[in-house]
């Protein structure tokens, strides 16, 4: 029996062909026709006017904050329950993260706590430079309320949609809710270029600026001249070719992950103490990862017991993200609430959810989880 991974890459039929075509054309890197085409095709898929293909999702968040003018002494509000890549770029810019707890309905930034925090900031006379909302495990945050709160205080919204490509909320695609939004094509995401990311916006001047900053901020001169600090953050043409192939199978990848989520619910939903990440009625998540919560009293074993048993059977499962306010590096950050995210970390487990996972593998996983209880 082979090892089952949490979310391994899953290539389609076209990626190899497109990659070799890029290779044979000698457009290796940086940039080239596949980068331009990948940006156009992704912008069209997400329903945003402009996109810049970058070396990672983290780079995309970093450039978003630079474009919004985040700098030393500024504050940026972010969800606490997320991967560290959401908040690290705040610190790259010398600014300070302010963390907001999750709501139970979506596991995303609690809109009520965001409103309270923005109100407190306004009364203190110092609004944050940006709000970064995350679409956790592929489910969109409650943008109706979050966007309204940001608009009321005129604070720009950045959407970290690294995990949510292919999801939608009230009929609009994930990645279209921020003034700037980001995607990731890291190896574990729903589609991958091995590593890569994208920054999206309806404002052309912002995306032009992202491309400029991402290619070392070179001024228009025959020699190498720089009036601003630049970065080496562009995506290579070879990887964009892979990304174009992956984008063609995105809908199939979403369909399979949603199918696996439904299958897990059917196979484990009857067990006492087992819950699932809720699916809010306004959205259609891509089900990037299926997450369960385990109440040890009712289930008779903890999350960590289940994870260890799976690992012993060569099956990779992972605890839900450890919230940023509980991370040693971020524990001093001002945090509004925090107990919901802490409980989800304590009780949450991500099960293998790759779109290449077969029904036999799914049964293998389900049997191990059920056996922990017996
Ligand atoms: C993966 C991820 C990122 C970072 O993307 P990279 O391409 O790995 O840099 C950012 N935010 C979240 C929520 C992620 O899951």
PDB file of N, CA and C in Angstrom, residues 105-161:
ATOM      1  N   UNK A 105     -19.462  30.060  11.685  1.00  0.00           N
ATOM      2  CA  UNK A 105     -20.226  29.740  10.472  1.00  0.00           C
ATOM      3  C   UNK A 105     -19.332  29.413   9.280  1.00  0.00           C
ATOM      4  N   UNK A 106     -18.157  30.037   9.187  1.00  0.00           N
ATOM      5  CA  UNK A 106     -17.284  29.800   8.020  1.00  0.00           C
ATOM      6  C   UNK A 106     -15.843  29.495   8.399  1.00  0.00           C
ATOM      7  N   UNK A 107     -15.490  29.650   9.658  1.00  0.00           N
ATOM      8  CA  UNK A 107     -14.121  29.530  10.157  1.00  0.00           C
ATOM      9  C   UNK A 107     -13.253  30.691   9.661  1.00  0.00           C
ATOM     10  N   UNK A 108     -13.870  31.676   9.038  1.00  0.00           N
ATOM     11  CA  UNK A 108     -13.125  32.838   8.533  1.00  0.00           C
ATOM     12  C   UNK A 108     -13.273  34.025   9.471  1.00  0.00           C
ATOM     13  N   UNK A 109     -12.592  35.129   9.124  1.00  0.00           N
ATOM     14  CA  UNK A 109     -12.616  36.349   9.925  1.00  0.00           C
ATOM     15  C   UNK A 109     -14.038  36.690  10.369  1.00  0.00           C
ATOM     16  N   UNK A 110     -14.232  36.884  11.671  1.00  0.00           N
ATOM     17  CA  UNK A 110     -15.544  37.205  12.211  1.00  0.00           C
ATOM     18  C   UNK A 110     -15.881  38.647  11.850  1.00  0.00           C
ATOM     19  N   UNK A 111     -16.920  38.878  11.033  1.00  0.00           N
ATOM     20  CA  UNK A 111     -17.219  40.247  10.584  1.00  0.00           C
ATOM     21  C   UNK A 111     -17.623  41.175  11.731  1.00  0.00           C
ATOM     22  N   UNK A 112     -18.252  40.602  12.771  1.00  0.00           N
ATOM     23  CA  UNK A 112     -18.661  41.435  13.905  1.00  0.00           C
ATOM     24  C   UNK A 112     -17.427  41.940  14.646  1.00  0.00           C
ATOM     25  N   UNK A 113     -16.465  41.055  14.868  1.00  0.00           N
ATOM     26  CA  UNK A 113     -15.237  41.465  15.558  1.00  0.00           C
ATOM     27  C   UNK A 113     -14.432  42.438  14.698  1.00  0.00           C
ATOM     28  N   UNK A 114     -14.492  42.259  13.377  1.00  0.00           N
ATOM     29  CA  UNK A 114     -13.800  43.209  12.484  1.00  0.00           C
ATOM     30  C   UNK A 114     -14.408  44.603  12.635  1.00  0.00           C
ATOM     31  N   UNK A 115     -15.749  44.658  12.628  1.00  0.00           N
ATOM     32  CA  UNK A 115     -16.423  45.953  12.806  1.00  0.00           C
ATOM     33  C   UNK A 115     -16.026  46.595  14.125  1.00  0.00           C
ATOM     34  N   UNK A 116     -16.037  45.787  15.194  1.00  0.00           N
ATOM     35  CA  UNK A 116     -15.659  46.312  16.511  1.00  0.00           C
ATOM     36  C   UNK A 116     -14.235  46.856  16.493  1.00  0.00           C
ATOM     37  N   UNK A 117     -13.329  46.120  15.860  1.00  0.00           N
ATOM     38  CA  UNK A 117     -11.921  46.529  15.841  1.00  0.00           C
ATOM     39  C   UNK A 117     -11.746  47.812  15.027  1.00  0.00           C
ATOM     40  N   UNK A 118     -12.404  47.871  13.872  1.00  0.00           N
ATOM     41  CA  UNK A 118     -12.297  49.080  13.044  1.00  0.00           C
ATOM     42  C   UNK A 118     -12.853  50.288  13.791  1.00  0.00           C
ATOM     43  N   UNK A 119     -13.955  50.053  14.503  1.00  0.00           N
ATOM     44  CA  UNK A 119     -14.553  51.124  15.285  1.00  0.00           C
ATOM     45  C   UNK A 119     -13.586  51.599  16.372  1.00  0.00           C
ATOM     46  N   UNK A 120     -12.951  50.638  17.047  1.00  0.00           N
ATOM     47  CA  UNK A 120     -11.987  50.988  18.104  1.00  0.00           C
ATOM     48  C   UNK A 120     -10.799  51.741  17.501  1.00  0.00           C
ATOM     49  N   UNK A 121     -10.349  51.308  16.329  1.00  0.00           N
ATOM     50  CA  UNK A 121      -9.223  51.981  15.649  1.00  0.00           C
ATOM     51  C   UNK A 121      -9.604  53.421  15.312  1.00  0.00           C
ATOM     52  N   UNK A 122     -10.825  53.587  14.786  1.00  0.00           N
ATOM     53  CA  UNK A 122     -11.272  54.924  14.386  1.00  0.00           C
ATOM     54  C   UNK A 122     -11.327  55.840  15.608  1.00  0.00           C
ATOM     55  N   UNK A 123     -11.839  55.306  16.727  1.00  0.00           N
ATOM     56  CA  UNK A 123     -11.941  56.129  17.939  1.00  0.00           C
ATOM     57  C   UNK A 123     -10.564  56.491  18.481  1.00  0.00           C
ATOM     58  N   UNK A 124      -9.600  55.596  18.272  1.00  0.00           N
ATOM     59  CA  UNK A 124      -8.227  55.863  18.692  1.00  0.00           C
ATOM     60  C   UNK A 124      -7.532  56.823  17.717  1.00  0.00           C
ATOM     61  N   UNK A 125      -8.153  57.021  16.539  1.00  0.00           N
ATOM     62  CA  UNK A 125      -7.576  57.948  15.559  1.00  0.00           C
ATOM     63  C   UNK A 125      -6.500  57.322  14.700  1.00  0.00           C
ATOM     64  N   UNK A 126      -6.468  55.992  14.629  1.00  0.00           N
ATOM     65  CA  UNK A 126      -5.465  55.336  13.796  1.00  0.00           C
ATOM     66  C   UNK A 126      -6.065  54.100  13.131  1.00  0.00           C
ATOM     67  N   UNK A 127      -6.521  54.307  11.892  1.00  0.00           N
ATOM     68  CA  UNK A 127      -7.099  53.183  11.155  1.00  0.00           C
ATOM     69  C   UNK A 127      -5.985  52.316  10.583  1.00  0.00           C
ATOM     70  N   UNK A 128      -6.277  51.003  10.387  1.00  0.00           N
ATOM     71  CA  UNK A 128      -5.272  50.137   9.749  1.00  0.00           C
ATOM     72  C   UNK A 128      -5.106  50.523   8.277  1.00  0.00           C
ATOM     73  N   UNK A 129      -3.954  50.185   7.708  1.00  0.00           N
ATOM     74  CA  UNK A 129      -3.676  50.490   6.301  1.00  0.00           C
ATOM     75  C   UNK A 129      -4.388  49.522   5.360  1.00  0.00           C
ATOM     76  N   UNK A 130      -4.736  48.333   5.867  1.00  0.00           N
ATOM     77  CA  UNK A 130      -5.416  47.318   5.048  1.00  0.00           C
ATOM     78  C   UNK A 130      -6.031  46.267   5.958  1.00  0.00           C
ATOM     79  N   UNK A 131      -6.993  45.528   5.399  1.00  0.00           N
ATOM     80  CA  UNK A 131      -7.549  44.341   6.056  1.00  0.00           C
ATOM     81  C   UNK A 131      -7.276  43.162   5.127  1.00  0.00           C
ATOM     82  N   UNK A 132      -6.678  42.097   5.657  1.00  0.00           N
ATOM     83  CA  UNK A 132      -6.472  40.880   4.850  1.00  0.00           C
ATOM     84  C   UNK A 132      -7.429  39.804   5.342  1.00  0.00           C
ATOM     85  N   UNK A 133      -8.404  39.462   4.506  1.00  0.00           N
ATOM     86  CA  UNK A 133      -9.330  38.375   4.833  1.00  0.00           C
ATOM     87  C   UNK A 133      -8.875  37.127   4.077  1.00  0.00           C
ATOM     88  N   UNK A 134      -9.046  35.978   4.708  1.00  0.00           N
ATOM     89  CA  UNK A 134      -8.599  34.708   4.128  1.00  0.00           C
ATOM     90  C   UNK A 134      -9.820  33.852   3.798  1.00  0.00           C
ATOM     91  N   UNK A 135      -9.748  33.123   2.692  1.00  0.00           N
ATOM     92  CA  UNK A 135     -10.805  32.159   2.332  1.00  0.00           C
ATOM     93  C   UNK A 135     -10.320  30.782   2.754  1.00  0.00           C
ATOM     94  N   UNK A 136     -10.587  30.444   4.013  1.00  0.00           N
ATOM     95  CA  UNK A 136      -9.937  29.293   4.637  1.00  0.00           C
ATOM     96  C   UNK A 136     -10.424  27.962   4.068  1.00  0.00           C
ATOM     97  N   UNK A 137      -9.479  27.107   3.761  1.00  0.00           N
ATOM     98  CA  UNK A 137      -9.742  25.768   3.230  1.00  0.00           C
ATOM     99  C   UNK A 137     -10.691  25.802   2.037  1.00  0.00           C
ATOM    100  N   UNK A 138     -10.728  26.941   1.351  1.00  0.00           N
ATOM    101  CA  UNK A 138     -11.520  27.024   0.132  1.00  0.00           C
ATOM    102  C   UNK A 138     -12.908  27.615   0.324  1.00  0.00           C
ATOM    103  N   UNK A 139     -13.223  28.063   1.541  1.00  0.00           N
ATOM    104  CA  UNK A 139     -14.541  28.695   1.751  1.00  0.00           C
ATOM    105  C   UNK A 139     -14.378  30.209   1.866  1.00  0.00           C
ATOM    106  N   UNK A 140     -15.160  30.941   1.081  1.00  0.00           N
ATOM    107  CA  UNK A 140     -15.055  32.399   1.100  1.00  0.00           C
ATOM    108  C   UNK A 140     -15.510  32.955   2.444  1.00  0.00           C
ATOM    109  N   UNK A 141     -14.839  34.021   2.858  1.00  0.00           N
ATOM    110  CA  UNK A 141     -15.266  34.763   4.037  1.00  0.00           C
ATOM    111  C   UNK A 141     -16.603  35.451   3.732  1.00  0.00           C
ATOM    112  N   UNK A 142     -17.233  36.015   4.765  1.00  0.00           N
ATOM    113  CA  UNK A 142     -18.525  36.686   4.590  1.00  0.00           C
ATOM    114  C   UNK A 142     -18.283  38.094   4.026  1.00  0.00           C
ATOM    115  N   UNK A 143     -18.078  38.167   2.698  1.00  0.00           N
ATOM    116  CA  UNK A 143     -17.656  39.434   2.096  1.00  0.00           C
ATOM    117  C   UNK A 143     -18.728  40.500   2.115  1.00  0.00           C
ATOM    118  N   UNK A 144     -19.989  40.099   2.171  1.00  0.00           N
ATOM    119  CA  UNK A 144     -21.026  41.118   2.234  1.00  0.00           C
ATOM    120  C   UNK A 144     -20.771  42.034   3.437  1.00  0.00           C
ATOM    121  N   UNK A 145     -20.493  41.406   4.574  1.00  0.00           N
ATOM    122  CA  UNK A 145     -20.281  42.197   5.795  1.00  0.00           C
ATOM    123  C   UNK A 145     -18.863  42.737   5.907  1.00  0.00           C
ATOM    124  N   UNK A 146     -17.883  41.928   5.490  1.00  0.00           N
ATOM    125  CA  UNK A 146     -16.488  42.362   5.622  1.00  0.00           C
ATOM    126  C   UNK A 146     -16.205  43.541   4.681  1.00  0.00           C
ATOM    127  N   UNK A 147     -16.678  43.424   3.441  1.00  0.00           N
ATOM    128  CA  UNK A 147     -16.441  44.510   2.477  1.00  0.00           C
ATOM    129  C   UNK A 147     -17.174  45.778   2.919  1.00  0.00           C
ATOM    130  N   UNK A 148     -18.376  45.606   3.484  1.00  0.00           N
ATOM    131  CA  UNK A 148     -19.134  46.775   3.943  1.00  0.00           C
ATOM    132  C   UNK A 148     -18.403  47.477   5.082  1.00  0.00           C
ATOM    133  N   UNK A 149     -17.855  46.687   6.002  1.00  0.00           N
ATOM    134  CA  UNK A 149     -17.120  47.285   7.130  1.00  0.00           C
ATOM    135  C   UNK A 149     -15.885  48.021   6.621  1.00  0.00           C
ATOM    136  N   UNK A 150     -15.163  47.412   5.691  1.00  0.00           N
ATOM    137  CA  UNK A 150     -13.963  48.068   5.136  1.00  0.00           C
ATOM    138  C   UNK A 150     -14.345  49.356   4.416  1.00  0.00           C
ATOM    139  N   UNK A 151     -15.444  49.294   3.655  1.00  0.00           N
ATOM    140  CA  UNK A 151     -15.870  50.468   2.889  1.00  0.00           C
ATOM    141  C   UNK A 151     -16.263  51.609   3.825  1.00  0.00           C
ATOM    142  N   UNK A 152     -16.928  51.261   4.933  1.00  0.00           N
ATOM    143  CA  UNK A 152     -17.388  52.285   5.871  1.00  0.00           C
ATOM    144  C   UNK A 152     -16.214  53.095   6.419  1.00  0.00           C
ATOM    145  N   UNK A 153     -15.087  52.405   6.654  1.00  0.00           N
ATOM    146  CA  UNK A 153     -13.912  53.098   7.213  1.00  0.00           C
ATOM    147  C   UNK A 153     -12.882  53.425   6.132  1.00  0.00           C
ATOM    148  N   UNK A 154     -13.230  53.129   4.869  1.00  0.00           N
ATOM    149  CA  UNK A 154     -12.338  53.398   3.732  1.00  0.00           C
ATOM    150  C   UNK A 154     -10.970  52.739   3.913  1.00  0.00           C
ATOM    151  N   UNK A 155     -11.013  51.494   4.393  1.00  0.00           N
ATOM    152  CA  UNK A 155      -9.776  50.705   4.515  1.00  0.00           C
ATOM    153  C   UNK A 155      -9.781  49.668   3.393  1.00  0.00           C
ATOM    154  N   UNK A 156      -8.725  49.598   2.575  1.00  0.00           N
ATOM    155  CA  UNK A 156      -8.730  48.640   1.462  1.00  0.00           C
ATOM    156  C   UNK A 156      -8.691  47.185   1.941  1.00  0.00           C
ATOM    157  N   UNK A 157      -9.433  46.348   1.200  1.00  0.00           N
ATOM    158  CA  UNK A 157      -9.527  44.927   1.524  1.00  0.00           C
ATOM    159  C   UNK A 157      -8.616  44.124   0.598  1.00  0.00           C
ATOM    160  N   UNK A 158      -7.779  43.273   1.185  1.00  0.00           N
ATOM    161  CA  UNK A 158      -6.960  42.319   0.429  1.00  0.00           C
ATOM    162  C   UNK A 158      -7.551  40.936   0.677  1.00  0.00           C
ATOM    163  N   UNK A 159      -7.824  40.213  -0.400  1.00  0.00           N
ATOM    164  CA  UNK A 159      -8.386  38.867  -0.261  1.00  0.00           C
ATOM    165  C   UNK A 159      -7.279  37.836  -0.462  1.00  0.00           C
ATOM    166  N   UNK A 160      -6.980  37.074   0.592  1.00  0.00           N
ATOM    167  CA  UNK A 160      -6.032  35.962   0.484  1.00  0.00           C
ATOM    168  C   UNK A 160      -6.836  34.731   0.078  1.00  0.00           C
ATOM    169  N   UNK A 161      -6.865  34.506  -1.238  1.00  0.00           N
ATOM    170  CA  UNK A 161      -7.651  33.405  -1.779  1.00  0.00           C
ATOM    171  C   UNK A 161      -6.745  32.250  -2.208  1.00  0.00           C
TER     172      UNK A 161
END
